[in-house]
Amino acid sequence: MFYFTNDAYYLHWKRKIEKLLDLHLGTIGFYDDGKDTMVASRLEAPNGINVSPDGRYLYVASMRAGFITVYERMEDSSIKEIQTLYLYTGVDNIEVNKETGDLWLGCHPVIYKWTEHKKNVTKPSGAQVLRIRFDSQSAPYDQIDVRDVFMNDGLLLSGSSVASYYDNKLLIGTVTQKMVYCEIQTF
């Protein structure tokens, strides 16, 4: 069983119109035992998705809108919106540290540059990694510590889409290019 996102409803040219008109037709679904159910609709381009270490919360990124929505998972696998974390960057995918509960985010700091890069990979697109640490294990979170761990103009790495942290090491992946390995000394 797992949750999934659909960032848009339409395909091909209709998808372009959907985005242009900002129709918010994204959905979150739940799949279990051969059956899928839509658990949230009318969303603004939901993309990256992950669950808290204890399984109580679902984190969903909206790349175009620059935020993460925190949902509480109900016993029947439906979800209830609890909190929106505005990050003002194009959050792509969410990695959850299973020991600390920190969120590690691969981000696109300038969305239009990312769009240009997808069409022509020789055009650089900025890369960014954020780490989010919560003050408690229960949402809504009162204190949120957001750290900019990695920022690049796209010459070293273009279009970071995911970041994974373990034991002071960070691996940053992209959709179109190589990965970057970093050792974190302090932050």
Tab-separated table of C-alpha atoms in Angstrom:
chain	number	residue	atom	x	y	z
A	1	MET	CA	0.000	0.000	0.000
A	2	PHE	CA	1.188	3.506	-0.816
A	3	TYR	CA	0.137	7.069	-1.619
A	4	PHE	CA	0.829	8.702	-4.988
A	5	THR	CA	0.380	12.057	-6.696
A	6	ASN	CA	-0.896	13.156	-10.093
A	7	ASP	CA	0.400	16.664	-10.746
A	8	ALA	CA	-2.164	17.313	-13.492
A	9	TYR	CA	-5.310	15.808	-14.974
A	10	TYR	CA	-4.740	16.159	-18.702
A	11	LEU	CA	-1.981	14.953	-21.026
A	12	HIS	CA	-0.139	16.527	-23.973
A	13	TRP	CA	-1.443	19.883	-25.252
A	14	LYS	CA	-4.380	19.914	-22.827
A	15	ARG	CA	-1.889	19.701	-19.938
A	16	LYS	CA	-0.222	22.901	-21.169
A	17	ILE	CA	-3.588	24.666	-21.152
A	18	GLU	CA	-4.331	23.290	-17.668
A	19	LYS	CA	-1.062	24.773	-16.377
A	20	LEU	CA	-1.509	28.055	-18.250
A	21	LEU	CA	-4.985	28.506	-16.766
A	22	ASP	CA	-3.741	27.406	-13.327
A	23	LEU	CA	-6.672	25.005	-12.930
A	24	HIS	CA	-5.437	23.050	-9.870
A	25	LEU	CA	-6.504	19.612	-11.071
A	26	GLY	CA	-3.835	17.585	-9.265
A	27	THR	CA	-4.743	14.693	-6.986
A	28	ILE	CA	-3.392	12.436	-4.260
A	29	GLY	CA	-4.330	8.784	-4.413
A	30	PHE	CA	-3.969	5.730	-2.208
A	31	TYR	CA	-3.311	2.235	-3.551
A	32	ASP	CA	-3.924	-0.962	-1.574
A	33	ASP	CA	-4.611	-4.527	-2.599
A	34	GLY	CA	-5.320	-3.787	-6.272
A	35	LYS	CA	-7.594	-0.831	-5.567
A	36	ASP	CA	-6.784	2.865	-5.882
A	37	THR	CA	-8.770	5.657	-4.285
A	38	MET	CA	-8.427	9.412	-4.706
A	39	VAL	CA	-8.003	10.926	-1.236
A	40	ALA	CA	-7.493	14.607	-2.228
A	41	SER	CA	-8.326	16.604	-5.353
A	42	ARG	CA	-8.258	20.132	-6.796
A	43	LEU	CA	-4.601	20.492	-5.766
A	44	GLU	CA	-1.961	22.796	-7.218
A	45	ALA	CA	0.483	20.458	-8.986
A	46	PRO	CA	1.260	17.967	-6.194
A	47	ASN	CA	4.542	16.200	-6.849
A	48	GLY	CA	6.980	14.775	-4.305
A	49	ILE	CA	5.371	12.715	-1.557
A	50	ASN	CA	6.599	10.937	1.557
A	51	VAL	CA	5.442	9.844	5.000
A	52	SER	CA	6.715	10.692	8.503
A	53	PRO	CA	8.780	8.034	10.318
A	54	ASP	CA	5.849	7.113	12.570
A	55	GLY	CA	3.445	6.953	9.611
A	56	ARG	CA	1.091	9.600	11.049
A	57	TYR	CA	1.713	12.341	8.492
A	58	LEU	CA	1.960	12.630	4.740
A	59	TYR	CA	4.123	15.364	3.200
A	60	VAL	CA	3.263	16.540	-0.325
A	61	ALA	CA	5.279	19.062	-2.347
A	62	SER	CA	3.794	21.517	-4.821
A	63	MET	CA	6.678	22.528	-7.061
A	64	ARG	CA	5.017	25.348	-8.993
A	65	ALA	CA	3.478	26.887	-5.871
A	66	GLY	CA	6.569	26.536	-3.648
A	67	PHE	CA	5.097	24.826	-0.611
A	68	ILE	CA	4.686	21.520	1.210
A	69	THR	CA	1.343	20.464	2.636
A	70	VAL	CA	1.245	18.311	5.769
A	71	TYR	CA	-1.656	15.860	5.947
A	72	GLU	CA	-2.687	13.627	8.818
A	73	ARG	CA	-3.327	10.022	7.808
A	74	MET	CA	-6.643	8.650	9.057
A	75	GLU	CA	-7.318	5.000	9.985
A	76	ASP	CA	-9.224	4.458	6.720
A	77	SER	CA	-6.207	5.896	4.756
A	78	SER	CA	-8.029	9.133	3.959
A	79	ILE	CA	-6.077	12.298	4.743
A	80	LYS	CA	-6.799	15.583	6.513
A	81	GLU	CA	-4.891	18.774	5.686
A	82	ILE	CA	-3.102	20.055	8.791
A	83	GLN	CA	-0.564	22.666	7.733
A	84	THR	CA	1.069	24.365	4.743
A	85	LEU	CA	4.795	25.142	4.826
A	86	TYR	CA	5.610	28.002	2.430
A	87	LEU	CA	9.184	27.629	1.174
A	88	TYR	CA	9.140	29.945	-1.876
A	89	THR	CA	11.170	27.565	-4.021
A	90	GLY	CA	10.225	24.798	-6.432
A	91	VAL	CA	10.157	21.771	-4.117
A	92	ASP	CA	10.465	18.604	-6.193
A	93	ASN	CA	10.942	15.475	-4.070
A	94	ILE	CA	10.937	14.855	-0.327
A	95	GLU	CA	13.247	12.477	1.499
A	96	VAL	CA	12.479	11.780	5.180
A	97	ASN	CA	15.284	10.906	7.592
A	98	LYS	CA	13.801	7.904	9.414
A	99	GLU	CA	15.829	8.588	12.581
A	100	THR	CA	15.292	12.348	13.033
A	101	GLY	CA	12.155	13.034	10.990
A	102	ASP	CA	13.990	15.817	9.102
A	103	LEU	CA	12.811	16.502	5.575
A	104	TRP	CA	15.460	16.767	2.843
A	105	LEU	CA	14.181	18.529	-0.258
A	106	GLY	CA	15.524	18.645	-3.795
A	107	CYS	CA	14.449	22.031	-5.151
A	108	HIS	CA	14.414	24.187	-8.280
A	109	PRO	CA	14.989	27.765	-7.057
A	110	VAL	CA	13.988	29.389	-10.377
A	111	ILE	CA	11.152	27.454	-12.013
A	112	TYR	CA	11.357	29.028	-15.461
A	113	LYS	CA	15.065	28.141	-15.661
A	114	TRP	CA	14.154	24.527	-14.820
A	115	THR	CA	11.549	24.559	-17.604
A	116	GLU	CA	14.171	25.842	-20.076
A	117	HIS	CA	16.670	23.222	-18.869
A	118	LYS	CA	14.192	20.383	-19.488
A	119	LYS	CA	13.859	21.532	-23.099
A	120	ASN	CA	17.601	22.055	-23.589
A	121	VAL	CA	19.952	20.477	-21.023
A	122	THR	CA	22.810	22.775	-22.072
A	123	LYS	CA	20.959	25.680	-20.400
A	124	PRO	CA	21.840	25.610	-16.691
A	125	SER	CA	19.180	25.596	-14.010
A	126	GLY	CA	19.872	26.314	-10.362
A	127	ALA	CA	20.048	23.541	-7.802
A	128	GLN	CA	19.018	23.778	-4.159
A	129	VAL	CA	18.690	21.462	-1.176
A	130	LEU	CA	16.742	22.412	1.946
A	131	ARG	CA	16.617	20.623	5.264
A	132	ILE	CA	13.527	21.072	7.428
A	133	ARG	CA	13.590	20.184	11.122
A	134	PHE	CA	10.417	20.275	13.195
A	135	ASP	CA	10.209	21.200	16.892
A	136	SER	CA	7.982	18.232	17.721
A	137	GLN	CA	6.691	14.933	16.383
A	138	SER	CA	3.117	16.258	16.099
A	139	ALA	CA	1.657	18.583	13.482
A	140	PRO	CA	0.838	21.389	13.266
A	141	TYR	CA	4.430	22.330	13.941
A	142	ASP	CA	5.024	25.574	15.854
A	143	GLN	CA	8.736	25.987	15.150
A	144	ILE	CA	10.211	24.975	11.808
A	145	ASP	CA	13.934	25.261	11.150
A	146	VAL	CA	14.594	25.572	7.405
A	147	ARG	CA	18.246	25.389	6.350
A	148	ASP	CA	19.635	26.026	2.894
A	149	VAL	CA	22.211	23.226	2.753
A	150	PHE	CA	23.195	23.433	-0.924
A	151	MET	CA	22.758	26.160	-3.533
A	152	ASN	CA	24.296	26.244	-6.984
A	153	ASP	CA	23.758	28.345	-10.118
A	154	GLY	CA	23.483	25.235	-12.277
A	155	LEU	CA	27.080	25.026	-13.457
A	156	LEU	CA	28.021	22.214	-11.049
A	157	LEU	CA	24.577	20.622	-10.974
A	158	SER	CA	21.405	21.608	-12.841
A	159	GLY	CA	17.887	20.957	-11.629
A	160	SER	CA	18.255	19.123	-8.340
A	161	SER	CA	15.241	16.885	-7.875
A	162	VAL	CA	16.092	14.824	-4.781
A	163	ALA	CA	18.466	14.857	-1.828
A	164	SER	CA	19.322	12.031	0.520
A	165	TYR	CA	21.276	12.544	3.756
A	166	TYR	CA	22.997	9.968	5.946
A	167	ASP	CA	25.884	10.207	8.427
A	168	ASN	CA	27.010	13.701	7.347
A	169	LYS	CA	26.902	12.744	3.673
A	170	LEU	CA	24.537	14.186	1.096
A	171	LEU	CA	23.696	12.734	-2.305
A	172	ILE	CA	21.879	15.094	-4.690
A	173	GLY	CA	20.159	13.760	-7.797
A	174	THR	CA	18.698	15.378	-10.892
A	175	VAL	CA	16.244	14.453	-13.609
A	176	THR	CA	18.557	15.131	-16.549
A	177	GLN	CA	22.149	14.985	-15.310
A	178	LYS	CA	24.663	13.503	-12.938
A	179	MET	CA	24.512	13.284	-9.157
A	180	VAL	CA	26.640	15.189	-6.665
A	181	TYR	CA	28.088	13.770	-3.465
A	182	CYS	CA	28.841	16.168	-0.591
A	183	GLU	CA	30.271	15.737	2.871
A	184	ILE	CA	28.500	17.972	5.364
A	185	GLN	CA	30.915	19.401	7.900
A	186	THR	CA	28.631	21.806	9.694
A	187	PHE	CA	25.294	23.583	9.311
